[in-house]
Structures are given as C-alpha cells and as structure tokens.
Short mmCIF file of N, CA and C in Angstrom, two decimals:
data_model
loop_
_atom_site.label_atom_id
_atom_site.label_comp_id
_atom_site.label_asym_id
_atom_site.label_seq_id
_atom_site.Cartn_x
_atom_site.Cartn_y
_atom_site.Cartn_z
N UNK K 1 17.30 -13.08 -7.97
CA UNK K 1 17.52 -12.16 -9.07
C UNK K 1 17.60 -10.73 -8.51
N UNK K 2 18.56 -9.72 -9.05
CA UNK K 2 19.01 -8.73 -8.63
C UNK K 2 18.12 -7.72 -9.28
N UNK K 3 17.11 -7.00 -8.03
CA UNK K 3 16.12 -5.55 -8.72
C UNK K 3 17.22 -4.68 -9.45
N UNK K 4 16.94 -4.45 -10.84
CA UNK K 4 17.35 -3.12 -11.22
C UNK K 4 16.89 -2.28 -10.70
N UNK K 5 17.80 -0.99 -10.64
CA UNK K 5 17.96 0.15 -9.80
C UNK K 5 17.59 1.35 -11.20
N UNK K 6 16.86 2.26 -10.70
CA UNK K 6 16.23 3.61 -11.77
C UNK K 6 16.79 4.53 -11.14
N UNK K 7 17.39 5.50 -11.78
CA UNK K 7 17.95 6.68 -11.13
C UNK K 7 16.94 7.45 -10.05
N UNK K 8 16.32 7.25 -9.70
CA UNK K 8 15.51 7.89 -8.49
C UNK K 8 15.47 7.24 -7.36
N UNK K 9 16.10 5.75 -7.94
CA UNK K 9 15.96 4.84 -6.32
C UNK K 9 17.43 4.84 -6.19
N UNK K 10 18.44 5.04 -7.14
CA UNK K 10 19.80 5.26 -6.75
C UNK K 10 19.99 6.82 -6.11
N UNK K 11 19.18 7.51 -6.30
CA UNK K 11 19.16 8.44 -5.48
C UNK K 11 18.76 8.81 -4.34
N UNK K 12 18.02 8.09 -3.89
CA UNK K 12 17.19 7.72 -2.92
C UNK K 12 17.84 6.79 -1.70
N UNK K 13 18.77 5.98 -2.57
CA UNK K 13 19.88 4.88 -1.66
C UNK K 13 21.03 5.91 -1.37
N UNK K 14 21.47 6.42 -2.14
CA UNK K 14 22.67 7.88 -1.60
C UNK K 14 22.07 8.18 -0.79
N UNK K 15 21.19 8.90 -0.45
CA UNK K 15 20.96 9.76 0.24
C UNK K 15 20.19 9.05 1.58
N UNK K 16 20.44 7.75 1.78
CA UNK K 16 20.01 6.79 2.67
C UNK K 16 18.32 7.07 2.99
N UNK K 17 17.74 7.28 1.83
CA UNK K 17 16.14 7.79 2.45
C UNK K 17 15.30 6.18 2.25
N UNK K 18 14.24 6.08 3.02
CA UNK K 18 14.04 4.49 2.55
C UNK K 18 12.51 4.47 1.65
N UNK K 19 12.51 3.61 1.07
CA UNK K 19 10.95 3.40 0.13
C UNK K 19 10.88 1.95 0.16
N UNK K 20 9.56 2.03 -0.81
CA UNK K 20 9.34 0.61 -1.15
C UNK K 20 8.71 0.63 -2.65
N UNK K 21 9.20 -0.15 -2.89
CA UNK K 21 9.08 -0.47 -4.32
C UNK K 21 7.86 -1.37 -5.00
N UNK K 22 6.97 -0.64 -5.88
CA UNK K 22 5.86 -1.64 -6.02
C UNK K 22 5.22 -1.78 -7.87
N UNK K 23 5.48 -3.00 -7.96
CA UNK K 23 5.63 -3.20 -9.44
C UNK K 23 4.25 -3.29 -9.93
N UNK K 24 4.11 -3.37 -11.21
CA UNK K 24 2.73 -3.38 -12.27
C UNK K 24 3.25 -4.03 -13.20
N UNK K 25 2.23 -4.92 -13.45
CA UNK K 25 2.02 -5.18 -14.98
C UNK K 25 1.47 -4.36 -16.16
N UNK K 26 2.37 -4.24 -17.17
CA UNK K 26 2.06 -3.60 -18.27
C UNK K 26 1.85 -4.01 -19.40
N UNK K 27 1.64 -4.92 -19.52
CA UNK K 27 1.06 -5.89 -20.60
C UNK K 27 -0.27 -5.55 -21.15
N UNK K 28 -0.83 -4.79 -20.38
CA UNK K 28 -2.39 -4.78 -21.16
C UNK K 28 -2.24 -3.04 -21.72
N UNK K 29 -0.90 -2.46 -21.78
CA UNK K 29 -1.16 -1.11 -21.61
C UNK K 29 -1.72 0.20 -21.24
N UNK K 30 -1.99 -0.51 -20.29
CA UNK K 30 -2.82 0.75 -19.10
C UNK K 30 -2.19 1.09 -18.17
N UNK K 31 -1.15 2.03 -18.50
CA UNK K 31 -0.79 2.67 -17.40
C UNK K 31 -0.64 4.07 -17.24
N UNK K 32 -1.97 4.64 -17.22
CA UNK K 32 -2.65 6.05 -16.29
C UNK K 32 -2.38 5.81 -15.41
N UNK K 33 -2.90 6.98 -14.65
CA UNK K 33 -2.47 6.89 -13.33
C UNK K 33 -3.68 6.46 -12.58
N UNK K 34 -4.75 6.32 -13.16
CA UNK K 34 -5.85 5.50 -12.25
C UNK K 34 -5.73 3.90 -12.35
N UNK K 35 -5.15 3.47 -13.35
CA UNK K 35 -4.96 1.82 -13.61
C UNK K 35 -3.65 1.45 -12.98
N UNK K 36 -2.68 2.54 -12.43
CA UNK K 36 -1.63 2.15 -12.43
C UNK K 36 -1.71 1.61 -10.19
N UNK K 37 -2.85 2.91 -10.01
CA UNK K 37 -3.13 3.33 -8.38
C UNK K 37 -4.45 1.23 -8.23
N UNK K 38 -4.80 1.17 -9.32
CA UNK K 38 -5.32 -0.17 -9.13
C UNK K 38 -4.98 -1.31 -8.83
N UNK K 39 -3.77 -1.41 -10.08
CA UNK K 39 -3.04 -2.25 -10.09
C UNK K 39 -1.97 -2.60 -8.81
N UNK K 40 -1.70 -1.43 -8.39
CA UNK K 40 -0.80 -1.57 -6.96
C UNK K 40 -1.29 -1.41 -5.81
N UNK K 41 -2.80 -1.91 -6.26
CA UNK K 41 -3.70 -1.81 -4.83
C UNK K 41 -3.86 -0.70 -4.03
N UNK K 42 -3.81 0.43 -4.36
CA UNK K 42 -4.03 1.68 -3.53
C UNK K 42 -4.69 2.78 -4.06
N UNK K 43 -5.30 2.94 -2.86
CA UNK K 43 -6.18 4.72 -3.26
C UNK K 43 -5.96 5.85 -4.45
N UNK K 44 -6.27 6.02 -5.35
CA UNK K 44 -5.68 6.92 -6.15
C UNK K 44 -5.50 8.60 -5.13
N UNK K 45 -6.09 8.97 -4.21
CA UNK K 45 -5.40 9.92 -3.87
C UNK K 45 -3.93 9.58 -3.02
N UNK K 46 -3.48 8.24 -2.86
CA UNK K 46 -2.51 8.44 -2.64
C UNK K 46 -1.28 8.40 -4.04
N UNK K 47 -1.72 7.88 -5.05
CA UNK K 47 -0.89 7.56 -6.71
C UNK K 47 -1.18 9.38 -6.76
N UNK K 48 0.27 9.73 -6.90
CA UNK K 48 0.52 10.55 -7.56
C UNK K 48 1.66 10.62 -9.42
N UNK K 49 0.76 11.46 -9.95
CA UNK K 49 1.91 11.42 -11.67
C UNK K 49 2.56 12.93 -11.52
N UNK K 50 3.49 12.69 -12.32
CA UNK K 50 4.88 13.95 -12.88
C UNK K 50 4.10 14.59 -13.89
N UNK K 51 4.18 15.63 -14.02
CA UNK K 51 4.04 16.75 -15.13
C UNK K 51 4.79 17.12 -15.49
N UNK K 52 5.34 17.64 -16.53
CA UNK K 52 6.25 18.24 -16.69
C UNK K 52 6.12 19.59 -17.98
N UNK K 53 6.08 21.06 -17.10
CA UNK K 53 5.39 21.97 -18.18
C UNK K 53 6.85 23.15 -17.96
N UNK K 54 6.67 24.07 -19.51
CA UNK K 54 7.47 25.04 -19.22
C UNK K 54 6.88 26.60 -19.57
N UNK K 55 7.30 27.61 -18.25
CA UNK K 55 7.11 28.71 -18.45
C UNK K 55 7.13 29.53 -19.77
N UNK K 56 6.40 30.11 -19.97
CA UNK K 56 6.13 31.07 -21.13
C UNK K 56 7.08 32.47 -20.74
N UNK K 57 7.41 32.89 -19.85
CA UNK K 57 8.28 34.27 -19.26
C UNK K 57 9.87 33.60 -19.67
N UNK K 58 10.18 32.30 -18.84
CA UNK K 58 11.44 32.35 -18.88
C UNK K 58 11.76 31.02 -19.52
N UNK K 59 11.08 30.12 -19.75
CA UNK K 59 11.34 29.53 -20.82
C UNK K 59 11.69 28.34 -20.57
N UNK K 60 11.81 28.22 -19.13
CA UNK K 60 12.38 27.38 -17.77
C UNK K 60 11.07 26.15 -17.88
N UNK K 61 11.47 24.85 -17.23
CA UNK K 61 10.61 23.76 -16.99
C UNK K 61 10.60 23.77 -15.30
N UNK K 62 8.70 22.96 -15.46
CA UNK K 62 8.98 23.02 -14.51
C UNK K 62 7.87 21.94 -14.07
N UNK K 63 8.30 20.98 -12.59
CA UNK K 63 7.80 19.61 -12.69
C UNK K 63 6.33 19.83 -11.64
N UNK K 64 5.11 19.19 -11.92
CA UNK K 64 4.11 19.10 -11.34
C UNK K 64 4.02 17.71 -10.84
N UNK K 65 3.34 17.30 -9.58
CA UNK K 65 3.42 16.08 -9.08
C UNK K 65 1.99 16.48 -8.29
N UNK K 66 0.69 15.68 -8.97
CA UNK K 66 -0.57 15.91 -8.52
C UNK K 66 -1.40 14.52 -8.28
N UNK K 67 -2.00 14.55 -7.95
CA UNK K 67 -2.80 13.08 -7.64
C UNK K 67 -3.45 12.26 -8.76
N UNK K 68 -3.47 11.43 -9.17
CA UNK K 68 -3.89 10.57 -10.37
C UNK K 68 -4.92 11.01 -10.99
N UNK K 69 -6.04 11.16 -10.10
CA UNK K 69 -7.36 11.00 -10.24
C UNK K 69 -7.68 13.10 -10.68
N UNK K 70 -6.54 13.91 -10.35
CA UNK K 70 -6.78 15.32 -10.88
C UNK K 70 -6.27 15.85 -12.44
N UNK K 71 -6.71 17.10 -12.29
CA UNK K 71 -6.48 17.69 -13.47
C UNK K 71 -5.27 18.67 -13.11
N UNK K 72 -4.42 19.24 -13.66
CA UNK K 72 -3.69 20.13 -13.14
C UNK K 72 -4.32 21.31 -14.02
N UNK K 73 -3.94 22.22 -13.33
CA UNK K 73 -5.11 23.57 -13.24
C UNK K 73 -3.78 24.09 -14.01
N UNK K 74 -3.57 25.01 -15.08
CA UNK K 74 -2.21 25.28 -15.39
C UNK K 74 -2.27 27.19 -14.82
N UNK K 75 -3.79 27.44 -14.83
CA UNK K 75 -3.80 29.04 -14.40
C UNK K 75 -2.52 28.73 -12.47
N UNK K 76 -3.25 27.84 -12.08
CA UNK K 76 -2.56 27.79 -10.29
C UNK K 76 -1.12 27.37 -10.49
N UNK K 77 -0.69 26.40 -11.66
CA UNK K 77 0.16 25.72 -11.83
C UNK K 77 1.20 27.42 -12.19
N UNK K 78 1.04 28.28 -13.27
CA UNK K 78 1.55 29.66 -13.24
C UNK K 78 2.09 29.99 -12.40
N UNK K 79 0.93 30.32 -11.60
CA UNK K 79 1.16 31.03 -10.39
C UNK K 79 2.08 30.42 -9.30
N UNK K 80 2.15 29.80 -8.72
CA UNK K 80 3.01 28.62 -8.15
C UNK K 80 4.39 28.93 -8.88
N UNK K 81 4.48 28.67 -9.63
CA UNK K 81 6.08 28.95 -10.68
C UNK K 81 6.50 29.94 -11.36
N UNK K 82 5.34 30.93 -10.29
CA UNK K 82 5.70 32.86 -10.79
C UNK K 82 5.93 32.76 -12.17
N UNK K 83 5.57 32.24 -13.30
CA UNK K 83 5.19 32.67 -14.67
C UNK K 83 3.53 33.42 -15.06
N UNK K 84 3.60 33.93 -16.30
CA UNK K 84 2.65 34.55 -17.03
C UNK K 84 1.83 33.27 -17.21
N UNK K 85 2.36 32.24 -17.35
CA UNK K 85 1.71 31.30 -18.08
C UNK K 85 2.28 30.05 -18.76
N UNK K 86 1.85 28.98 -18.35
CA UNK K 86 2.78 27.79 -18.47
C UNK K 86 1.98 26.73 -19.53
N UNK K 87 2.64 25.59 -20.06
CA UNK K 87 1.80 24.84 -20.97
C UNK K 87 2.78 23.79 -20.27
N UNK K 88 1.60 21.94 -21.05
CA UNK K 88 2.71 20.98 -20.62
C UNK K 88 3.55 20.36 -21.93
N UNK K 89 4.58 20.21 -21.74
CA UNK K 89 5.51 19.58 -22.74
C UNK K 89 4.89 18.83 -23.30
N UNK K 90 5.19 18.55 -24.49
CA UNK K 90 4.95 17.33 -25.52
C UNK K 90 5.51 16.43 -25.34
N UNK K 91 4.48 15.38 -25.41
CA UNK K 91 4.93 14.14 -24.83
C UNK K 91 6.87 13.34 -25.60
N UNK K 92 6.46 14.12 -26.98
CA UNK K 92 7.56 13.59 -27.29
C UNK K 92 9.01 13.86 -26.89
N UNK K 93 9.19 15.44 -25.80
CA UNK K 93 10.18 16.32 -25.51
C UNK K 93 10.25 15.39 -24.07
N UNK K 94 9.43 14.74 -23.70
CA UNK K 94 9.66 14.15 -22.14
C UNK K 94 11.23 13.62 -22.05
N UNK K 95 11.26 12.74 -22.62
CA UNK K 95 13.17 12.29 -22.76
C UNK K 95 13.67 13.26 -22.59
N UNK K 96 13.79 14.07 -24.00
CA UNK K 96 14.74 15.13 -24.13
C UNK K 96 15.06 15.75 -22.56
N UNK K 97 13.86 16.32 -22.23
CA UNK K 97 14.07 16.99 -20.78
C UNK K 97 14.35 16.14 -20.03
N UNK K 98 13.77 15.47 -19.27
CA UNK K 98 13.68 14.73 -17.88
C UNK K 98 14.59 13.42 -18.16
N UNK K 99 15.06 13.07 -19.56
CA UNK K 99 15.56 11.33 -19.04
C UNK K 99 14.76 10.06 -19.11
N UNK K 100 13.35 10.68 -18.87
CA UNK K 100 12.47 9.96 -18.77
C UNK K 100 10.94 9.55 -19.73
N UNK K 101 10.95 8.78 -19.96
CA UNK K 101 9.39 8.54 -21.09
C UNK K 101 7.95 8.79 -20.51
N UNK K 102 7.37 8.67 -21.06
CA UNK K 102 5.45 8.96 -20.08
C UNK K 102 5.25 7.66 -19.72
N UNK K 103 5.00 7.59 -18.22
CA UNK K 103 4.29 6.31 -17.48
C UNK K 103 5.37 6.07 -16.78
N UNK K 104 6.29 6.86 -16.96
CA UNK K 104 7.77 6.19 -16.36
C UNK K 104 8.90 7.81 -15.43
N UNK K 105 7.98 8.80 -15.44
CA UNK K 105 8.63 9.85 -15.15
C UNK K 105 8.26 9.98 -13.69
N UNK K 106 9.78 10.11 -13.59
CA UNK K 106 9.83 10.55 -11.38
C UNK K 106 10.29 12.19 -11.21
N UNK K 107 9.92 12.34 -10.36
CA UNK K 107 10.10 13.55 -9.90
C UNK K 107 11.65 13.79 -9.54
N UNK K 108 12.20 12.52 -9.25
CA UNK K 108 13.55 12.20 -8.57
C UNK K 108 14.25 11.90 -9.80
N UNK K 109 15.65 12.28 -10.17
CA UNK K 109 16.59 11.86 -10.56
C UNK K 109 16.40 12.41 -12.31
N UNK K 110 16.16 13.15 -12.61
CA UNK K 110 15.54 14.02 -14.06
C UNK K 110 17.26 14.49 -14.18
N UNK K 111 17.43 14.69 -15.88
CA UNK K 111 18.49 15.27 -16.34
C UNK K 111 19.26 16.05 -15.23
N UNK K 112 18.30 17.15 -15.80
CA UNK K 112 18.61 18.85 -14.30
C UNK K 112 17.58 18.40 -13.55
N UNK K 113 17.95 19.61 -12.34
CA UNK K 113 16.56 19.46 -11.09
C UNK K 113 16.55 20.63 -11.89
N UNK K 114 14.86 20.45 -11.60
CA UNK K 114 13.76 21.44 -11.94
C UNK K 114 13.20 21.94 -10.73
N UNK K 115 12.39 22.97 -10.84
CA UNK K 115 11.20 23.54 -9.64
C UNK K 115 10.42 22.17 -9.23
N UNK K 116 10.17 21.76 -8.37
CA UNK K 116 9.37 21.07 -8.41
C UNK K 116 8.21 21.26 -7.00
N UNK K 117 7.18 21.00 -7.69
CA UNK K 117 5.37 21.42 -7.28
C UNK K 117 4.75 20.18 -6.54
N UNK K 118 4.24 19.93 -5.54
CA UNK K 118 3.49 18.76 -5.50
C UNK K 118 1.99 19.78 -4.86
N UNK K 119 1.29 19.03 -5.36
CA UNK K 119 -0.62 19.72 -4.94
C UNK K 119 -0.50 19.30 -3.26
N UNK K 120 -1.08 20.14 -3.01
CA UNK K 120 -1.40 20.87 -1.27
C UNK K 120 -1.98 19.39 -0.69
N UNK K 121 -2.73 19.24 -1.62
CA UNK K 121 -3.61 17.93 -0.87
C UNK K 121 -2.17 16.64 -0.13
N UNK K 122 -1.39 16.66 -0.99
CA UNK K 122 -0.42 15.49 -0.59
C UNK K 122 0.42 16.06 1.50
N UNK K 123 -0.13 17.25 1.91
CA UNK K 123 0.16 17.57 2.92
C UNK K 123 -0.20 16.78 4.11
N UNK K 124 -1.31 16.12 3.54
CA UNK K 124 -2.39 15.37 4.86
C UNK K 124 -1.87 13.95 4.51
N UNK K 125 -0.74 13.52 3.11
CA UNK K 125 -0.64 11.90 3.66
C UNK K 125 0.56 11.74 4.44
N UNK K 126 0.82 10.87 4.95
CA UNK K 126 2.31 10.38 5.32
C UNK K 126 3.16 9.90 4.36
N UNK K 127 2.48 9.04 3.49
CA UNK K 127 3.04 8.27 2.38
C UNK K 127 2.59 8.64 0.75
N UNK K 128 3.13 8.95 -0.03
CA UNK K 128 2.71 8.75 -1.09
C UNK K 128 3.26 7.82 -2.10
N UNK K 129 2.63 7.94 -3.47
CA UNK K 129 3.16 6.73 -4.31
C UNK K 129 3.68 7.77 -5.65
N UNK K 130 4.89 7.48 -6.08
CA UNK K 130 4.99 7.97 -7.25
C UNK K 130 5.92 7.37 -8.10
N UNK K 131 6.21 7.61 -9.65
CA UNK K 131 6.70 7.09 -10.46
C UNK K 131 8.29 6.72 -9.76
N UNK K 132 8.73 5.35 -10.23
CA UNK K 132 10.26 5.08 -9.85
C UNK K 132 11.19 5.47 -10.89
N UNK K 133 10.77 6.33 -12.57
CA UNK K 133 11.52 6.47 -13.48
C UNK K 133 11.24 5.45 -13.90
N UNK K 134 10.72 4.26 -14.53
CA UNK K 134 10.47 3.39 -15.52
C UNK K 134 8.72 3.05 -15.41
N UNK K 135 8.49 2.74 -16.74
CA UNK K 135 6.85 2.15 -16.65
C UNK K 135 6.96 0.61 -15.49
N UNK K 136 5.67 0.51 -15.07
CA UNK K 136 5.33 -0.35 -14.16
C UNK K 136 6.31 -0.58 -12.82
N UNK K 137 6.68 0.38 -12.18
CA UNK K 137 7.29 0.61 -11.21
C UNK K 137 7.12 1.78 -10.06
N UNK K 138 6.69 1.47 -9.24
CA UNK K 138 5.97 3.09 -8.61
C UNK K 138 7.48 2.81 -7.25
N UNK K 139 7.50 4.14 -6.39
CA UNK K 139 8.02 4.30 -5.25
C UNK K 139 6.86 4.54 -4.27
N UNK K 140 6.84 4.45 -3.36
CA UNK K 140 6.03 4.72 -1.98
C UNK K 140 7.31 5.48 -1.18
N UNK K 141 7.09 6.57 -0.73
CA UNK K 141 7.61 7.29 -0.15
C UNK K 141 6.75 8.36 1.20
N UNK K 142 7.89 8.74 1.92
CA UNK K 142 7.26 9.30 3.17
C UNK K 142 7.10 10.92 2.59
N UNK K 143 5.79 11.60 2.56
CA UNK K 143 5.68 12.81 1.86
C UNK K 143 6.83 13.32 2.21
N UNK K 144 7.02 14.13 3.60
CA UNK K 144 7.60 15.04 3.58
C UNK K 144 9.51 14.56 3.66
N UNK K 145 9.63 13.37 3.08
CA UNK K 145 10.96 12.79 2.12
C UNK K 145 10.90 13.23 0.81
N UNK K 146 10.16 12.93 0.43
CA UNK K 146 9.33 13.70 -0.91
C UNK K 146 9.94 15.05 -1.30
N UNK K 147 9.08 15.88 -0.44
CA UNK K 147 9.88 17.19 -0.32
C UNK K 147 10.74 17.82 -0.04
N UNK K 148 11.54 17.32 0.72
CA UNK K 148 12.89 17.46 1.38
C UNK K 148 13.77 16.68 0.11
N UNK K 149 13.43 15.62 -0.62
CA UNK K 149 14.65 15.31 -1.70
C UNK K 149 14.22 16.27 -3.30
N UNK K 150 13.46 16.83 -3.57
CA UNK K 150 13.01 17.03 -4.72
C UNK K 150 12.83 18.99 -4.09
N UNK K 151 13.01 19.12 -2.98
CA UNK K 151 13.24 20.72 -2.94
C UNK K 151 11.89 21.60 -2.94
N UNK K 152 10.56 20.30 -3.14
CA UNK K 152 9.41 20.89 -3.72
C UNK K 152 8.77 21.86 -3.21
N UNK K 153 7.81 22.33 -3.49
CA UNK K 153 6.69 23.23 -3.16
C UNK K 153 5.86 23.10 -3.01
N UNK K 154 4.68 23.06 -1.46
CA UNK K 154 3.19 22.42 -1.82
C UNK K 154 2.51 23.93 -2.60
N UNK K 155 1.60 23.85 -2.91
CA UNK K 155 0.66 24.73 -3.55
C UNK K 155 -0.71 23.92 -4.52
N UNK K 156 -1.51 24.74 -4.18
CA UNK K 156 -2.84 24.44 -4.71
C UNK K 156 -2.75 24.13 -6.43
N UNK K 157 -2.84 22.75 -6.85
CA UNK K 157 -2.90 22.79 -8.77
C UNK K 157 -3.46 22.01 -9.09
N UNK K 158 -4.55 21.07 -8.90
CA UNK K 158 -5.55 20.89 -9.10
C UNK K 158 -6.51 21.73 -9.68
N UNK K 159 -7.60 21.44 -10.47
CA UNK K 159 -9.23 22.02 -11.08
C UNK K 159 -10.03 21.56 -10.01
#
C-alpha cells in the first residue's frame, strides 16, 4: 500500500532532504504533544509542536516550533519576531492560515512561508521530531535540515 504524501514531505522529497516518517494512533484522542512524543517512543525534548501566533505591530504571522513538554513564553516569542507583542491564533483560524488543523500542523509546507522560530534548545539535537501536516504522523528530521528548509531562527521561547 502506497504512504500518502502531506505537503511537507512532498516538500521535503523536492528538495531531496531525507526523514523518516513515524505514525500514531489516534483513536483514543490524545494527541498533545506529550502523548504524541509517547506514542512514537521518544523523548519529549526531542517532539517538537508548531505555533502559530500573529504580531500586534504588523499584523504578520508568525510560526513557533518549541519542544512538547514547554510553554512558549510570548514576551521572548515578541522579541524574536521584532513585534510589540504577539498572541497565538485561534485554533479555529489554523486552516485559514497554515492549511493545516491542530495536531496536524508542520512547520513545512503552510499556505505562505512565515518567519519561522524554533527554541535554542533544539541547537544541541541532531534530530528532531515534528508534525508531518496531518494528525498522527510526525517527521524526524536532521535539525539543522530543519533550519535550512523552513529559513528558521533559533532564539530563546520557552518559560
């Protein structure tokens, strides 16, 4: 049977970068990002989730990618994205913007590219795990692939 492909792993195949793909069950509806880092057998500091908040100055979105198990700090999260002051989208605007639903949002392959943020801490892994664009589907990726396809920014955004 032929894996469907999510726009972040078709992006990911363009651009010949390699991952691995690691599925969940969602049947019991738990998929946080601490049930999700369980379920696929790995460390929650390596499960990282998408944020997705927009500036109060310019009105602009802009994507956070922090470790499961944190809070995103939105004062550092500001600062980082040179705004006055940022909030996170409503869950219900997630489509609208990104393409994508909650439990299912990648950093990769969103409507527009956005700014995109990943927390400082993800500097020290080699690998991280993040959303593939659909619920129960993560990517494992090489960080600094990560950053190099998504344009990101490390900076401190964590509490």
């Amino acid at each position: 049977m032929k894996q469907e492909k999510t726009n972040a792993m078709r992006m990911l195949d363009k651009q010949k970068i390699s991952y691995d793909m690691l599925t969940y069950s969602v049947d019991d509806g738990d998929i946080d990002g601490l049930s999700v880092a369980r379920k696929v057998g790995r460390s929650p500091e390596h499960v990282y989730k998408t944020l997705v908040a927009q500036g109060s100055n310019t009105k602009g979105y802009f994507v956070f990618v922090i470790p499961v198990q944190c809070e995103l700090d939105l004062k550092k999260a500001a600062k980082g994205a040179k705004e006055k002051k940022i909030e996170l989208i409503a869950v219900k605007d997630l489509l609208e913007v990104t393409g994508y639903i909650r439990g299912g949002c990648s950093p990769i392959g969103m409507k527009k590219r956005y700014p995109v943020f990943i927390d400082e801490q993800a500097k020290d892994l080699e690998k991280m795990i993040i959303s593939a664009g659909k619920v129960g589907f993560q990517l494992e990726i090489a960080t600094n692939q990560l950053v190099e396809v998504t344009d990101a920014t490390l900076a401190p955004l964590c509490k």
